[in-house]
Coordinates of C-alpha atoms and ligand atoms in Angstrom, one line a residue:
M1 CA 32.7 8.8 -17.3
R2 CA 32.6 7.4 -21.0
K3 CA 36.3 8.0 -21.2
R4 CA 37.1 6.3 -18.3
L5 CA 35.3 2.9 -19.5
I6 CA 37.0 3.2 -22.7
V7 CA 40.6 3.6 -21.0
S8 CA 39.5 0.4 -18.7
A9 CA 38.4 -1.5 -21.4
A10 CA 41.7 -0.8 -23.4
A11 CA 43.7 -1.7 -20.4
G12 CA 41.7 -5.0 -20.2
A13 CA 42.4 -5.9 -23.6
L14 CA 46.2 -5.6 -23.1
A15 CA 46.1 -7.5 -20.0
L16 CA 44.4 -10.3 -21.9
I17 CA 47.1 -10.2 -24.4
L18 CA 49.8 -10.3 -21.7
S19 CA 47.8 -13.3 -20.1
V20 CA 47.8 -11.4 -16.7
P21 CA 45.4 -13.4 -14.3
A22 CA 41.7 -12.3 -15.0
S23 CA 41.3 -11.0 -11.5
A24 CA 44.3 -8.7 -12.0
A25 CA 43.1 -7.7 -15.1
Q26 CA 39.6 -6.5 -13.7
A27 CA 40.9 -4.7 -10.7
G28 CA 40.7 -1.0 -11.3
P29 CA 39.1 2.2 -10.0
G30 CA 35.1 2.2 -9.7
A31 CA 33.5 4.3 -12.3
A32 CA 32.7 8.3 -11.5
G33 CA 28.9 7.8 -12.5
I34 CA 26.5 4.9 -12.3
G35 CA 25.5 5.2 -15.8
D36 CA 22.4 7.5 -15.7
P37 CA 22.1 9.4 -19.3
Y38 CA 20.8 12.4 -17.5
Y39 CA 23.3 13.0 -14.8
P40 CA 26.6 11.2 -15.9
F41 CA 28.2 11.9 -12.6
A42 CA 25.3 10.8 -10.5
G43 CA 26.1 7.7 -8.3
N44 CA 29.3 5.8 -8.9
G45 CA 30.4 2.6 -10.1
G46 CA 32.2 -0.8 -8.4
Y47 CA 30.4 -1.0 -4.9
D48 CA 26.9 -1.4 -3.5
V49 CA 25.8 0.3 -0.4
S50 CA 23.8 -1.5 2.2
H51 CA 23.8 1.4 5.3
Y52 CA 24.7 4.6 6.1
D53 CA 25.2 5.9 9.7
I54 CA 25.5 9.9 9.7
R55 CA 26.6 11.1 12.9
L56 CA 26.8 15.1 13.0
K57 CA 27.1 17.9 15.2
Y58 CA 25.5 21.2 13.9
Q59 CA 25.6 24.9 15.4
P60 CA 22.6 26.7 14.0
A61 CA 24.3 30.2 14.7
T62 CA 27.5 29.6 12.5
D63 CA 26.2 26.9 10.1
E64 CA 29.2 24.7 11.3
L65 CA 28.5 21.1 10.7
E66 CA 30.9 18.3 11.8
G67 CA 30.2 14.7 10.5
T68 CA 31.2 11.1 10.6
T69 CA 29.6 8.9 8.3
T70 CA 30.1 5.4 8.3
I71 CA 28.9 3.4 4.9
L72 CA 28.7 -0.2 4.6
A73 CA 29.1 -1.6 1.4
T74 CA 30.3 -4.7 -0.8
A75 CA 32.7 -4.2 -3.6
T76 CA 31.0 -5.4 -7.0
Q77 CA 34.6 -5.6 -8.9
D78 CA 37.9 -5.7 -7.8
L79 CA 38.7 -2.1 -6.6
T80 CA 41.7 -0.2 -6.4
R81 CA 39.8 3.1 -6.2
F82 CA 36.3 4.3 -5.9
N83 CA 34.2 7.6 -5.7
L84 CA 31.7 9.0 -3.5
D85 CA 29.5 12.0 -4.3
F86 CA 30.2 14.5 -1.9
V87 CA 30.9 18.4 -1.7
L88 CA 31.9 19.1 2.0
Q89 CA 35.3 19.4 3.2
A90 CA 36.7 16.1 4.2
K91 CA 39.2 15.6 6.8
E92 CA 39.9 11.9 7.0
V93 CA 38.9 8.7 5.2
L94 CA 39.3 5.2 6.5
V95 CA 38.6 2.3 4.2
N96 CA 38.1 -1.2 6.5
G97 CA 39.9 0.5 9.3
R98 CA 42.9 1.9 7.4
A99 CA 44.0 5.4 6.4
A100 CA 43.0 6.0 2.7
S101 CA 44.1 8.8 0.5
F102 CA 41.3 11.0 -1.0
A103 CA 41.0 13.9 -3.5
I104 CA 38.2 16.0 -4.8
S105 CA 37.8 15.2 -8.6
R106 CA 35.4 16.9 -10.7
E107 CA 32.5 18.9 -9.3
Q108 CA 30.8 16.5 -6.9
E109 CA 33.3 13.5 -6.5
L110 CA 35.4 12.9 -3.6
E111 CA 37.9 10.2 -5.1
V112 CA 39.2 7.3 -2.4
T113 CA 41.9 5.1 -2.6
P114 CA 42.4 2.3 -0.5
A115 CA 45.6 1.3 0.9
R116 CA 45.0 -2.2 -0.5
T117 CA 42.9 -3.3 -3.4
I118 CA 39.3 -4.5 -2.4
A119 CA 38.4 -7.9 -3.8
K120 CA 35.1 -8.2 -5.5
G121 CA 32.6 -9.2 -3.6
S122 CA 34.0 -8.5 -0.2
P123 CA 32.5 -6.1 2.4
I124 CA 33.9 -2.6 2.3
T125 CA 33.8 -0.1 5.5
V126 CA 34.2 3.5 4.6
V127 CA 34.5 6.2 7.6
V128 CA 34.4 9.9 6.1
R129 CA 35.2 12.7 8.9
Y130 CA 34.4 15.9 7.8
A131 CA 33.7 19.6 8.8
D132 CA 32.2 22.7 6.8
K133 CA 29.7 25.3 6.5
P134 CA 27.2 23.6 3.9
G135 CA 25.6 27.0 3.2
E136 CA 28.4 28.3 2.0
V137 CA 29.6 25.2 -0.3
E138 CA 28.2 26.1 -3.8
R139 CA 28.3 24.0 -7.1
G140 CA 27.2 26.0 -10.1
G141 CA 25.8 28.8 -8.2
Y142 CA 23.7 26.3 -6.0
S143 CA 23.9 24.9 -2.6
A144 CA 21.3 22.2 -1.7
W145 CA 21.7 23.1 2.1
L146 CA 18.9 25.6 2.7
R147 CA 19.9 28.2 5.6
T148 CA 17.0 29.2 7.5
P149 CA 17.0 32.0 10.2
D150 CA 17.3 29.2 13.0
G151 CA 19.4 26.3 10.8
G152 CA 19.0 24.7 7.6
V153 CA 17.4 22.1 5.6
A154 CA 18.5 19.6 3.0
A155 CA 15.8 18.4 0.6
N156 CA 15.9 18.5 -3.0
E157 CA 15.6 16.2 -6.1
P158 CA 18.0 15.0 -7.6
E159 CA 20.6 16.6 -5.7
G160 CA 20.7 17.3 -2.0
A161 CA 22.9 14.5 -0.2
A162 CA 26.2 15.8 -1.2
W163 CA 25.6 18.6 1.0
W164 CA 25.5 16.9 4.2
Y165 CA 26.8 13.1 3.7
P166 CA 29.0 11.3 1.2
S167 CA 26.9 8.7 -0.5
N168 CA 26.4 6.7 -3.8
D169 CA 23.9 9.2 -4.8
H170 CA 21.6 7.5 -7.4
P171 CA 18.1 5.8 -6.6
T172 CA 19.2 2.6 -7.7
D173 CA 21.5 1.9 -4.6
K174 CA 18.9 2.0 -2.0
A175 CA 20.2 1.3 1.9
T176 CA 19.2 1.7 5.3
F177 CA 19.9 4.9 7.2
D178 CA 20.8 5.8 10.9
V179 CA 20.9 9.6 11.3
S180 CA 22.0 10.9 14.5
V181 CA 22.3 14.8 15.1
L182 CA 23.8 16.7 18.1
V183 CA 22.6 20.2 18.5
P184 CA 22.4 22.8 21.2
N185 CA 19.5 22.7 23.6
G186 CA 16.4 24.5 22.0
T187 CA 17.1 23.5 18.7
Q188 CA 15.3 20.4 16.9
V189 CA 16.1 17.9 14.1
V190 CA 14.1 16.4 11.5
S191 CA 14.9 13.2 9.5
N192 CA 13.5 9.9 8.0
G193 CA 12.1 7.2 10.3
T194 CA 11.6 6.4 14.2
L195 CA 12.8 9.1 16.4
T196 CA 14.6 8.9 19.8
T197 CA 16.5 11.4 21.9
S198 CA 19.0 11.7 24.5
Q199 CA 20.4 14.7 26.5
R200 CA 23.8 15.7 27.9
P201 CA 24.1 19.2 29.3
G202 CA 23.7 22.0 27.0
W203 CA 23.0 19.5 24.1
T204 CA 20.2 17.2 22.8
R205 CA 20.8 14.2 20.4
Y206 CA 18.3 13.3 17.7
N207 CA 18.5 10.1 16.5
Y208 CA 16.5 8.8 13.6
R209 CA 16.4 5.4 12.3
Q210 CA 15.2 4.4 8.5
T211 CA 14.8 0.5 8.5
K212 CA 13.2 0.0 5.0
P213 CA 15.5 0.8 1.9
Q214 CA 15.9 4.5 0.9
A215 CA 17.1 6.1 -2.0
T216 CA 19.8 8.7 -1.0
Y217 CA 17.7 11.7 -2.7
L218 CA 14.9 10.7 -0.1
A219 CA 17.0 11.1 3.2
T220 CA 16.3 14.4 4.3
L221 CA 17.8 16.7 7.2
A222 CA 16.3 19.7 8.8
I223 CA 17.8 21.4 11.9
G224 CA 16.1 24.6 13.7
K225 CA 13.3 25.3 15.7
F226 CA 10.3 23.0 15.2
D227 CA 7.3 22.2 17.0
I228 CA 7.6 18.3 16.6
R229 CA 4.2 16.3 17.1
Q230 CA 4.6 12.6 17.6
D231 CA 1.1 10.5 17.4
T232 CA -0.4 7.3 15.7
T233 CA -2.9 6.4 12.9
P234 CA -6.1 4.4 13.9
G235 CA -4.1 1.6 12.3
G236 CA -1.1 1.9 14.5
L237 CA 1.4 3.7 12.2
P238 CA 3.5 6.2 13.8
V239 CA 2.9 9.7 12.5
I240 CA 5.7 12.4 13.3
T241 CA 4.9 16.3 12.0
A242 CA 7.2 19.2 12.9
Y243 CA 6.3 23.0 12.1
S244 CA 8.7 25.7 12.2
P245 CA 7.3 28.3 15.0
D246 CA 8.0 31.0 12.4
L247 CA 5.5 30.4 9.5
G248 CA 3.4 33.4 10.2
A249 CA 0.3 33.8 8.5
N250 CA 0.6 30.4 6.8
A251 CA 0.7 28.3 10.1
G252 CA -2.9 27.5 10.7
A253 CA -3.4 26.4 6.9
A254 CA -0.1 24.2 6.9
R255 CA -1.1 22.6 10.0
A256 CA -4.8 22.3 8.9
S257 CA -3.3 20.3 6.1
V258 CA 0.0 18.1 7.0
E259 CA -2.4 17.2 10.3
R260 CA -4.4 15.1 8.0
T261 CA -1.5 13.0 6.8
G262 CA -2.7 9.9 9.1
E263 CA -6.1 10.1 7.4
L264 CA -5.0 10.6 3.9
V265 CA -2.5 7.8 3.8
D266 CA -5.1 5.4 5.0
W267 CA -7.3 6.5 1.9
L268 CA -4.3 5.8 -0.3
S269 CA -3.7 2.3 1.0
S270 CA -7.1 1.6 0.0
I271 CA -5.9 2.2 -3.8
Y272 CA -2.3 1.3 -3.4
G273 CA -2.3 -1.3 -0.8
S274 CA -0.4 -1.4 2.6
Y275 CA 1.7 1.7 3.4
P276 CA 5.4 0.5 2.7
F277 CA 7.3 2.3 5.4
D278 CA 7.3 2.0 9.3
T279 CA 6.6 5.8 10.0
V280 CA 4.5 8.4 8.1
G281 CA 4.8 12.5 8.5
G282 CA 5.4 15.8 7.1
Y283 CA 7.5 19.1 8.0
V284 CA 7.2 22.6 7.2
P285 CA 10.4 24.7 7.7
N286 CA 10.9 28.4 7.5
V287 CA 11.9 28.3 3.8
P288 CA 11.3 30.4 0.8
T289 CA 11.0 27.8 -1.6
G290 CA 8.0 26.7 -3.5
Y291 CA 8.0 22.9 -3.8
A292 CA 7.7 20.1 -1.6
L293 CA 9.5 16.8 -1.6
E294 CA 8.4 13.1 -1.0
T295 CA 11.2 12.4 1.4
Q296 CA 10.7 9.0 2.7
G297 CA 8.0 8.8 5.6
Q298 CA 8.9 12.4 6.4
I299 CA 7.7 14.9 3.7
F300 CA 9.3 18.3 3.0
Y301 CA 6.6 21.0 2.7
S302 CA 7.4 24.6 1.6
P303 CA 5.1 27.3 3.6
A304 CA 4.2 29.2 0.2
Q305 CA 2.1 25.8 -0.6
F306 CA -0.4 26.8 2.3
A307 CA -0.3 30.7 1.5
R308 CA -3.7 30.9 -0.2
G309 CA -5.0 28.4 2.5
S310 CA -5.4 24.8 3.4
N311 CA -4.2 22.2 0.9
T312 CA -4.6 18.6 1.3
S313 CA -4.0 18.1 -2.6
V314 CA -0.3 18.6 -2.1
V315 CA -0.3 16.1 1.0
V316 CA -2.2 13.4 -1.4
H317 CA 0.6 14.0 -4.0
E318 CA 3.5 13.7 -1.7
L319 CA 1.9 10.6 0.1
A320 CA 1.3 9.1 -3.3
H321 CA 5.1 9.1 -3.8
Q322 CA 5.7 6.9 -0.9
W323 CA 4.7 4.6 -3.3
Y324 CA 5.2 5.7 -6.6
G325 CA 8.6 7.0 -6.2
D326 CA 10.0 5.8 -2.6
S327 CA 9.0 2.4 -2.4
V328 CA 9.2 1.8 -6.2
S329 CA 11.9 4.3 -7.5
V330 CA 12.9 5.3 -10.8
Q331 CA 15.7 2.9 -12.5
R332 CA 17.2 5.9 -14.4
W333 CA 16.1 9.5 -14.1
S334 CA 14.3 9.4 -17.4
D335 CA 11.4 7.1 -15.7
I336 CA 10.4 10.2 -13.7
W337 CA 6.7 9.9 -15.1
L338 CA 6.5 6.8 -12.9
N339 CA 6.9 9.3 -10.0
E340 CA 5.3 12.4 -11.1
G341 CA 2.6 11.2 -13.4
F342 CA 1.1 9.1 -10.8
A343 CA 1.4 11.5 -7.6
R344 CA -0.4 13.7 -10.0
Y345 CA -2.9 11.4 -10.7
A346 CA -3.5 10.7 -7.0
Q347 CA -4.5 14.4 -6.9
W348 CA -7.0 13.7 -9.5
L349 CA -8.4 10.9 -7.7
W350 CA -8.7 12.8 -4.5
S351 CA -10.5 15.6 -6.4
D352 CA -12.9 12.9 -7.6
H353 CA -13.3 11.6 -4.0
E354 CA -14.0 15.1 -2.7
N355 CA -16.4 16.2 -5.7
E356 CA -14.2 18.7 -6.8
G357 CA -13.8 17.4 -10.3
T358 CA -13.5 13.8 -11.7
T359 CA -10.3 12.4 -13.1
Q360 CA -11.9 12.8 -16.7
E361 CA -12.9 16.3 -16.3
L362 CA -9.3 17.1 -15.2
A363 CA -7.9 15.1 -18.0
D364 CA -10.1 17.0 -20.5
F365 CA -9.3 20.3 -18.8
V366 CA -5.6 19.8 -18.9
Y367 CA -5.9 18.8 -22.7
D368 CA -8.5 21.9 -23.6
S369 CA -6.1 24.6 -21.7
H370 CA -2.9 24.0 -24.0
P371 CA -3.6 25.0 -27.5
A372 CA -1.7 22.6 -29.9
D373 CA 1.2 25.2 -30.5
D374 CA 1.8 25.4 -26.5
P375 CA 5.4 24.3 -25.8
F376 CA 3.6 22.2 -23.0
W377 CA 3.3 19.6 -25.7
S378 CA 6.7 19.3 -26.7
V379 CA 8.0 17.6 -23.5
K380 CA 7.7 14.1 -23.9
P381 CA 6.7 12.9 -20.6
G382 CA 8.2 9.5 -20.9
D383 CA 11.6 11.0 -21.7
P384 CA 11.4 14.6 -20.9
G385 CA 15.5 15.4 -20.7
A386 CA 17.3 16.4 -17.5
D387 CA 16.1 20.2 -18.2
H388 CA 12.6 19.2 -18.1
Q389 CA 12.3 16.6 -15.4
F390 CA 10.2 18.5 -13.5
S391 CA 8.0 20.5 -16.4
G392 CA 4.3 20.7 -16.1
A393 CA 3.8 18.1 -18.9
V394 CA 5.6 15.5 -16.8
Y395 CA 2.9 15.8 -14.1
D396 CA -0.3 17.0 -16.3
R397 CA 0.4 15.3 -19.6
G398 CA 1.6 12.3 -17.6
A399 CA -1.5 12.1 -15.6
I400 CA -3.4 12.2 -18.7
A401 CA -1.6 9.5 -19.9
I402 CA -2.7 7.3 -16.8
Q403 CA -6.3 8.4 -17.6
A404 CA -6.1 7.2 -21.2
L405 CA -4.5 3.8 -19.8
R406 CA -7.8 3.7 -17.5
N407 CA -10.0 4.5 -20.5
T408 CA -8.4 1.8 -22.4
I409 CA -8.6 -1.2 -20.0
G410 CA -11.5 0.0 -17.7
D411 CA -11.4 0.4 -14.1
D412 CA -11.2 -3.0 -12.8
R413 CA -7.7 -3.7 -14.2
F414 CA -6.8 -0.3 -14.0
Y415 CA -7.0 -0.4 -10.3
A416 CA -5.6 -3.8 -10.3
I417 CA -2.1 -2.5 -11.9
L418 CA -2.2 0.5 -9.4
K419 CA -2.0 -2.2 -6.5
G420 CA -0.1 -4.9 -8.1
W421 CA 2.7 -2.9 -9.7
Q422 CA 3.6 -1.8 -5.8
T423 CA 3.4 -5.6 -4.7
E424 CA 5.5 -6.5 -7.9
R425 CA 8.1 -4.0 -7.5
K426 CA 8.3 -3.0 -3.6
Y427 CA 11.3 -1.5 -2.5
G428 CA 12.8 -1.8 -5.9
N429 CA 13.4 0.1 -9.3
A430 CA 11.9 0.2 -12.5
T431 CA 11.7 1.8 -15.9
V432 CA 8.7 2.9 -17.8
Q433 CA 9.1 0.0 -20.3
Q434 CA 8.6 -2.4 -17.5
F435 CA 5.3 -0.6 -16.4
Q436 CA 4.1 -0.9 -19.7
A437 CA 5.0 -4.6 -19.9
Y438 CA 3.3 -5.0 -16.6
A439 CA 0.3 -3.2 -17.8
E440 CA 0.0 -5.4 -20.8
R441 CA 0.5 -8.5 -18.9
V442 CA -2.7 -7.6 -16.5
S443 CA -4.7 -6.3 -19.0
G444 CA -4.3 -8.6 -21.8
Q445 CA -3.8 -5.8 -24.1
S446 CA -1.2 -4.5 -26.4
L447 CA -0.6 -0.6 -25.3
G448 CA 2.3 0.4 -27.3
A449 CA 0.3 2.9 -29.5
L450 CA -1.2 4.3 -26.1
F451 CA 2.3 4.7 -24.6
T452 CA 4.0 6.1 -27.9
T453 CA 1.3 8.6 -28.3
W454 CA 0.8 10.0 -24.7
L455 CA 4.5 9.5 -23.4
Y456 CA 7.0 9.5 -26.2
T457 CA 5.6 11.6 -29.0
P458 CA 5.8 15.6 -29.0
G459 CA 2.8 17.4 -30.0
K460 CA -0.8 17.4 -29.1
P461 CA -2.6 14.3 -29.6
A462 CA -6.0 14.2 -31.8
A463 CA -9.1 15.0 -29.8
G464 CA -10.7 11.8 -28.6
T465 CA -7.5 10.0 -28.6
S466 CA -8.2 7.2 -25.9
G467 CA -10.9 9.1 -24.5
I468 CA -9.3 12.4 -23.8
G469 CA -10.4 15.5 -24.9
A470 CA -13.9 14.4 -26.6
A471 CA -17.2 15.8 -25.7
P472 CA -18.7 13.1 -23.3
A473 CA -21.2 10.8 -25.4
V474 CA -24.1 12.1 -23.2
A475 CA -23.5 15.7 -23.6
G476 CA -24.8 15.4 -27.3
L477 CA -22.5 18.7 -28.3
A478 CA -19.9 18.2 -30.9
P479 CA -16.5 18.5 -29.0
A480 CA -15.5 22.0 -30.1
A481 CA -18.6 23.2 -28.2
A482 CA -18.2 21.5 -25.1
A483 CA -14.6 22.0 -24.8
A484 CA -15.4 26.0 -25.0
E485 CA -17.8 25.4 -22.4
R486 CA -16.0 23.1 -20.0
P487 CA -15.4 24.9 -16.5
E488 CA -12.4 24.5 -14.7
P489 CA -12.6 21.9 -12.0
K490 CA -13.0 23.2 -8.5
S491 CA -9.7 21.2 -7.4
W492 CA -7.6 23.0 -10.0
K493 CA -5.8 25.7 -8.4
K494 CA -5.1 23.6 -5.4
I495 CA -3.6 20.9 -7.6
Q496 CA -1.6 23.6 -9.4
E497 CA 0.0 24.8 -6.0
T498 CA 2.0 21.5 -5.5
D499 CA 4.9 23.1 -7.6
S500 CA 5.1 26.7 -8.1
V501 CA 8.8 26.2 -9.7
H502 CA 8.3 23.8 -12.8
D503 CA 11.1 23.5 -15.2
K504 CA 13.8 23.8 -12.9
R505 CA 15.9 21.3 -11.3
H506 CA 17.2 23.1 -8.3
Ligands
LIG1 N1 9.4 15.5 -6.4 C1 9.1 16.6 -6.3 C2 7.2 16.7 -6.4 O1 6.7 16.9 -7.2 C3 9.5 18.1 -7.0 C4 10.5 18.6 -6.8 C5 11.3 19.3 -7.9 N2 12.2 20.1 -7.3 C6 12.2 21.3 -7.5 N3 13.3 22.0 -7.0 N4 11.1 22.3 -8.0 O2 6.6 16.8 -5.3
ZN2 ZN1 5.8 14.8 -7.4

């Protein structure tokens, strides 16, 4: 991407010298990446998507997926060519109704050359027709389509979309979605938003509609046998939950946890403000993965998370992401603390609420359980690097940072920030620096030292910094003695079961 930018800048300079009209000078290909330092080819330049219409037909027995995705976008420059992030076999591409030429360039890039240059500011309708077996398509040994005995699932972060629809795959380009999937009778489909179905002989069509802005990695698709339940919360919010019938010994614990979604989303609303989407829910497919994902309004859970019994803590984590991650999304993937730090902290709040350990006890416990030479302290939650985006430190040290903020500014201002930030940035994107500036504005305090210490400085901060890792004053004990005697909070193990595959992107 960098190379391409330099080339087009040089072309621009030349055009200026030859005094070619400015509009012609600006016309060129859209960049192959949106400019995210962690993932140079994530997203694309030159256009902005407003809507995805994804129509699929899937055969679970053979993994054959046929699709037509229609993308509504606006050109942000004069465009001679643009990229989509996609790995499946495209058969035909139309741009504004005319056949466009297309080619696979690099790993996950579909390069589209429309018949005519698209003027900056004008609407673009892109239709991509494709057919492939997504489970067999690998990039770097990885396929984001998890095959199950009766179908497949797409749910991963940051990459997942390219295995089922072409997109501008970056959280900064949010759009609304219609996902419509035709499957043989007896097979069910799970995706985001409200659900309607229609029948034709032998086949059922599942139509899902997401009317609120949604980041591409938060769109999910699961096809297979599911027991789908539809209900509403006492407040009238539609709840959709779905379970594979083959969860075996984990089935009871999975349902006992995910069926509490309505109650837990109400509790979180009392902290963060009103729930940002039209539907809420969760699904548990028959997959061997260990993580969950905060897919918008329809959360992906792994059966493994319920292998040791029910776990409402993981449900709280993923529901907290509906605000911290989904409604307010990262501007760059390096801002991941805004997602994971806050989702982890929500689990600490839930622990406190359930009398299973206070947020301070959890912060002190994390602090004490990692000695100064533990590599845990080498990861900076405020800029962890692509390889450590989901490291334990982003979650646990990230949540300590939030407790440190609370200790520094007091509960009233702290809770005002938790809620106010969500209003300020609803359906948008934000950086850690913008969060710091907001917290400074609301608290009237300068927080530079606090953020630098807990988010941006490798190494274990001294005991007592921002009230973390110090013996409580009332204990009357020296910090070291108190630390040695600190018991494991009751909630600890459940909290740790949220993600069993830290340090891995895939
Ligand atoms: N955002 C997810 C969560 O914390 C983590 C996804 C990590 N991905 C992975 N493959 N481990 O809920
Ligand atoms: Zn998370």
